[in-house]
Tab-separated table of C-alpha atoms in Angstrom:
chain	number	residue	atom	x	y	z
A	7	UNK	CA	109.040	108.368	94.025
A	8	UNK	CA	111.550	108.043	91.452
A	9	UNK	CA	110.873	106.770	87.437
A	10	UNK	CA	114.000	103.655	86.601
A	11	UNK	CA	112.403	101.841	84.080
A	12	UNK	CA	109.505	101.370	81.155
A	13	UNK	CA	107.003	98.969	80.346
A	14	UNK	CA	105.479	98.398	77.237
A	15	UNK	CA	102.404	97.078	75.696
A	16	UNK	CA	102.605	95.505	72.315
A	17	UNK	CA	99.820	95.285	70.065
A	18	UNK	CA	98.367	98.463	68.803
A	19	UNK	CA	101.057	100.100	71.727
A	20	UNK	CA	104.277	99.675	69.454
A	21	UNK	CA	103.092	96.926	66.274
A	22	UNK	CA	100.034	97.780	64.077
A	23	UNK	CA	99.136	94.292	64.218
A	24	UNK	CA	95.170	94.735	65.335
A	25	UNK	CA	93.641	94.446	61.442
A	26	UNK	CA	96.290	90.913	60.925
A	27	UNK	CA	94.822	89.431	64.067
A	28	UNK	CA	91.380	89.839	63.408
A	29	UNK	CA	91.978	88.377	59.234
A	30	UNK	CA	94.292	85.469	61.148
A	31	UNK	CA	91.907	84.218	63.475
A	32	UNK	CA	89.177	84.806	60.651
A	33	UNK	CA	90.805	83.067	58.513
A	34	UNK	CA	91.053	80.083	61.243
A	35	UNK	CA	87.268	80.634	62.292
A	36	UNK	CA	86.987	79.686	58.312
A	37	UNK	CA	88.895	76.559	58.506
A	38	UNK	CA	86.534	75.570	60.762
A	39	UNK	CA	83.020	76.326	59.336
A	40	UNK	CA	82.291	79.531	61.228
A	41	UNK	CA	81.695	82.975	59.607
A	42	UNK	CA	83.921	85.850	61.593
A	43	UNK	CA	82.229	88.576	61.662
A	44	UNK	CA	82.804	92.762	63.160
A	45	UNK	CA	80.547	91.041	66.275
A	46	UNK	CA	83.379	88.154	67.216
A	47	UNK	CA	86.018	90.789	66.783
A	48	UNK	CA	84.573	93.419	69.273
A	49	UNK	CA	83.625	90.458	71.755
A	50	UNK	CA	87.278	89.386	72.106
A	51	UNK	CA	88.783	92.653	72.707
A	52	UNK	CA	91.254	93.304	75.312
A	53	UNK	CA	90.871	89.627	76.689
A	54	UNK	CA	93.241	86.938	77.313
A	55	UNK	CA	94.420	84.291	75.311
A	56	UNK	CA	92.342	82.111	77.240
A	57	UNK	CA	89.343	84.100	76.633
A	58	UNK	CA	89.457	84.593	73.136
A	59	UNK	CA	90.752	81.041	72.216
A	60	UNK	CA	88.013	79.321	74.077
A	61	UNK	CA	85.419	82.220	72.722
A	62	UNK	CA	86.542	80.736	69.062
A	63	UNK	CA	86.531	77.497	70.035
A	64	UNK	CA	82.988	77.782	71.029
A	65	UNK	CA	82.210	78.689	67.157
A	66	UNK	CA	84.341	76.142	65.687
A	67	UNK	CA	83.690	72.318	64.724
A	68	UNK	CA	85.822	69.975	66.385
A	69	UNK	CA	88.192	73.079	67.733
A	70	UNK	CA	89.437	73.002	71.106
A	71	UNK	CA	90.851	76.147	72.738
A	72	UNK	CA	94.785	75.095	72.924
A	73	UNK	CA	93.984	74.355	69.536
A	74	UNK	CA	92.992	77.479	68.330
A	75	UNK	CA	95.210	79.619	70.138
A	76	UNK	CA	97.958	77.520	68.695
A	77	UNK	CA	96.761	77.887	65.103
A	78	UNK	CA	96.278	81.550	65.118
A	79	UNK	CA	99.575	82.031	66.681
A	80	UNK	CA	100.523	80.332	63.953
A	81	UNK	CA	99.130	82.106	61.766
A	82	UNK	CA	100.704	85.516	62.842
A	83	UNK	CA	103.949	84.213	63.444
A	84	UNK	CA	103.584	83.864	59.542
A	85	UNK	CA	102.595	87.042	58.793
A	86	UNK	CA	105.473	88.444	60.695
A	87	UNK	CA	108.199	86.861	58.433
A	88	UNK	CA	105.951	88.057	55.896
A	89	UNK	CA	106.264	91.344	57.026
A	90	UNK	CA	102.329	91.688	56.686
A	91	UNK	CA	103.025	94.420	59.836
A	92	UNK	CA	105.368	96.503	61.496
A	93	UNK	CA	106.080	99.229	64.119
A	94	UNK	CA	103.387	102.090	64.516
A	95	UNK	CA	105.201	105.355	63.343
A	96	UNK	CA	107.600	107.056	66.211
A	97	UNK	CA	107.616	103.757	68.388
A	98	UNK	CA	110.894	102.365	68.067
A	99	UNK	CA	112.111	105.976	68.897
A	100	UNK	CA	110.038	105.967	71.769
A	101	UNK	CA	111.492	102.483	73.001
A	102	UNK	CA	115.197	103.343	72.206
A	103	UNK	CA	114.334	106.574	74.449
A	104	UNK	CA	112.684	104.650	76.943
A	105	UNK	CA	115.690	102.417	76.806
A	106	UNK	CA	118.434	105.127	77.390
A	107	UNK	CA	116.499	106.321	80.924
A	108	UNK	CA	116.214	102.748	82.359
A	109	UNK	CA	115.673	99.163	81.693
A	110	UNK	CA	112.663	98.200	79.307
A	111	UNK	CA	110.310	95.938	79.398
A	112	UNK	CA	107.235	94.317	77.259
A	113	UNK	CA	104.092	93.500	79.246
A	114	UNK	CA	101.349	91.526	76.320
A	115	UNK	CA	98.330	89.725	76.811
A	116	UNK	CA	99.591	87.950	74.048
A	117	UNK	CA	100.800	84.086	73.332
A	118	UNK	CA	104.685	84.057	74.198
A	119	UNK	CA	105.674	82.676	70.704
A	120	UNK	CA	103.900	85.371	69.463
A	121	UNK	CA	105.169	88.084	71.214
A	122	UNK	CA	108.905	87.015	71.026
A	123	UNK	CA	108.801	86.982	67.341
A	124	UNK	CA	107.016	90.343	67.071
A	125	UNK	CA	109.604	91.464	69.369
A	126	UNK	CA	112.757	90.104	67.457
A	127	UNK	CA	111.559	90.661	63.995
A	128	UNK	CA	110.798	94.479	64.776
A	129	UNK	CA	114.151	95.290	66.296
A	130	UNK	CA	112.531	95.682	69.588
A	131	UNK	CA	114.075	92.814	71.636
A	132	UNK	CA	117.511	94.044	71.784
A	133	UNK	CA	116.404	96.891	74.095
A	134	UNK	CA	114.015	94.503	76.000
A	135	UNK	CA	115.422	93.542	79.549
A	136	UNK	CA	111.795	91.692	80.492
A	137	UNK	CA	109.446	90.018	78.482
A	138	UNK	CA	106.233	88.943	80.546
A	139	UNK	CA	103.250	87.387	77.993
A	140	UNK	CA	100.068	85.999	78.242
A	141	UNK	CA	101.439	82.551	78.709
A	142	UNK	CA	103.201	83.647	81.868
A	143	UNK	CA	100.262	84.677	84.432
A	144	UNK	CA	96.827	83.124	85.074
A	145	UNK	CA	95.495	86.019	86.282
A	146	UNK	CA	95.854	88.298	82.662
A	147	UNK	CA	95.237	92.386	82.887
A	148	UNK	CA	92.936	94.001	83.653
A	149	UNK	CA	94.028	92.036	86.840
A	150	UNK	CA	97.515	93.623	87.896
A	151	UNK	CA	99.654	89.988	87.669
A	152	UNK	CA	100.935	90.560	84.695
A	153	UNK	CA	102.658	94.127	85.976
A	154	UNK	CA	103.847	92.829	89.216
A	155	UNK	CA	105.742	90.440	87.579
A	156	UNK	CA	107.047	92.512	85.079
A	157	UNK	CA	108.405	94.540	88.465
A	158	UNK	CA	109.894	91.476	89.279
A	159	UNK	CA	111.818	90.890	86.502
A	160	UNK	CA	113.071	94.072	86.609
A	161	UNK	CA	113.989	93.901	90.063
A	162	UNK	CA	112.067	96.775	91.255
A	163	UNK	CA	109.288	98.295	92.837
A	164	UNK	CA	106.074	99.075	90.687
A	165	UNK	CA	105.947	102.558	91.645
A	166	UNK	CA	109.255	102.986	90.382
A	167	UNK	CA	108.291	101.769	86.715
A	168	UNK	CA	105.983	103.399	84.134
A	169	UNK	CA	103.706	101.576	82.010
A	170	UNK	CA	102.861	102.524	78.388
A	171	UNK	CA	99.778	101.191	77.363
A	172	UNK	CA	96.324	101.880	75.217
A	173	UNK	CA	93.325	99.647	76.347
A	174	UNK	CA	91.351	99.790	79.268
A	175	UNK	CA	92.275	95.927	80.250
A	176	UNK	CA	95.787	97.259	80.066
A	177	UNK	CA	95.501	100.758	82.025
A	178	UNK	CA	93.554	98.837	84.156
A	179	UNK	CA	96.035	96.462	84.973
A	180	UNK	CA	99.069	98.483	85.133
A	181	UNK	CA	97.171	101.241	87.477
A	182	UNK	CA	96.302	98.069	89.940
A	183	UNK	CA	100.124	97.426	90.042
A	184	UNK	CA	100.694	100.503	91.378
A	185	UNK	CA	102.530	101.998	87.845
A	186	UNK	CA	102.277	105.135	86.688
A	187	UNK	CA	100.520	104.936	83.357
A	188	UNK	CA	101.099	106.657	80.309
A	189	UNK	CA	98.012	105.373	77.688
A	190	UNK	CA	97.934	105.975	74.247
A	191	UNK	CA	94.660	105.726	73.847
A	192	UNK	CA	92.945	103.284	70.632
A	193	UNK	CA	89.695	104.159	69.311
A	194	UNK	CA	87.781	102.934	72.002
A	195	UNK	CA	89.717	103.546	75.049
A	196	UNK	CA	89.444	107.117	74.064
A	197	UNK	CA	86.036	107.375	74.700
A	198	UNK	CA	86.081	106.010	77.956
A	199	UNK	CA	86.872	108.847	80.706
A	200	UNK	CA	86.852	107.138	83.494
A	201	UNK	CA	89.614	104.575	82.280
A	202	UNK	CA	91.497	107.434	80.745
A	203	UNK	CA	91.336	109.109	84.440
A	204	UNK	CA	93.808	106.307	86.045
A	205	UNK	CA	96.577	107.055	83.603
A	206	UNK	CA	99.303	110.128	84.562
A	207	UNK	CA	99.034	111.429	81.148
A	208	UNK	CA	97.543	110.536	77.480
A	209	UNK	CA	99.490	111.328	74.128
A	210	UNK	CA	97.406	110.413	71.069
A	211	UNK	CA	100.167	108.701	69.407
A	212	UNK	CA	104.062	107.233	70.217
A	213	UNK	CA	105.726	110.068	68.684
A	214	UNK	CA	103.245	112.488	70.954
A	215	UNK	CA	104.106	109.883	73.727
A	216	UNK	CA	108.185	110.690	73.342
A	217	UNK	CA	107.653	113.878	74.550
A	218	UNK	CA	105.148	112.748	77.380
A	219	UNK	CA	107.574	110.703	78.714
A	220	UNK	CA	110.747	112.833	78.982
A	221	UNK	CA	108.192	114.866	80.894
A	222	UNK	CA	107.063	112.371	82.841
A	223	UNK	CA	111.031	111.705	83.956
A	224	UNK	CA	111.495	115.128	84.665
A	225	UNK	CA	107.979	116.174	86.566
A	226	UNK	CA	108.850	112.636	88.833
A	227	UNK	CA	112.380	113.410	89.524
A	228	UNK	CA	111.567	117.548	90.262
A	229	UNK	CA	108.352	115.787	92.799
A	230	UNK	CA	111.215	113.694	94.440
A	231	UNK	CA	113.797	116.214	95.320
């Protein structure tokens, strides 16, 4: 087995964009006579677009689920030209190294419009080869479909590509697609063992996962000889 290329996850992977979701789609839930609370927020973590829109919609007046998704996409879109967030510290040194060993791509449960802009206005899409979103599969991680088709843009084999992730949907999914998984664990991925078992390796942060990697490369290549 040989390592040619890296896949990313994008929220709370590479952005810091977790604390302007949850105010964006409160601020929606607002619009529409429902009080967001810590509760909503846990309930939607991790899922789909489909999941969480419809989960808001549920809440909202007169709010159908295209409708919210749309809205709150919106929203964030917005507070990425208003640079509201950015890049977690070390990770566009960990994608331009990721870049420089083999094609890159992002894998996001996230709407497309969303992603692409995240991706462009960080400085992240000019190392991006494949871009593979929530709009793109119906089956969303933890089911492996997004990952296989991420494989397929890249024109290779899953066990030739690794996957840099921190949920459990996300390890999930990427471990089901046959990838080896490097997770960078969020607060409550780290506390779950048996999720953190599937990955190859863990590094508590991109900078941490920099180093991981290059080992990674090396400990694959030394394996395949």
């Amino acid at each position: 087995m040989t390592l040619l290329a890296t896949v990313f996850d994008l929220d709370e992977t590479l952005v810091d964009s977790a604390a302007t979701w949850n105010q964006v789609i409160g601020t929606v839930a607002a619009r529409h006579d429902h009080r967001w609370t810590s509760t909503d927020w846990t309930a939607i973590q991790g899922t789909s677009t489909a999941n969480w829109s419809a989960y808001l919609a549920e809440r909202c007046h007169g709010l159908t689920p295209e409708r919210a998704a749309s809205e709150c996409v919106d929203g964030m879109v917005d507070a990425i030209a208003r640079g509201t967030f950015g890049l977690l510290p070390g990770a566009a040194e960990l994608v331009a190294l990721a870049a420089e060993l083999g094609p890159v791509g992002l894998v996001s449960a996230s709407p497309r419009r969303y992603v692409r802009a995240a991706a462009s206005a960080s400085g992240l899409r000019r190392h991006v080869e494949a871009i593979v979103t929530g709009d793109d599969v119906t089956n969303g991680k933890p089911a492996p479909d997004p990952y296989l088709l991420a494989a397929r843009k890249l024109g290779l084999d899953p066990v030739n590509v690794l996957a840099i992730e921190d949920s459990a949907s996300g390890i999930r999914s990427a471990h089901a697609a046959g990838m080896t998984v490097l997770a960078i664990p969020n607060a409550t991925t780290a506390r779950d063992a048996d999720v953190l078992k599937l990955a190859a390796c863990t590094a508590s942060d991109a900078r941490v996962a920099a180093k991981e990697i290059c080992q990674l490369w090396v400990n694959v290549y030394a394996l395949s000889r």
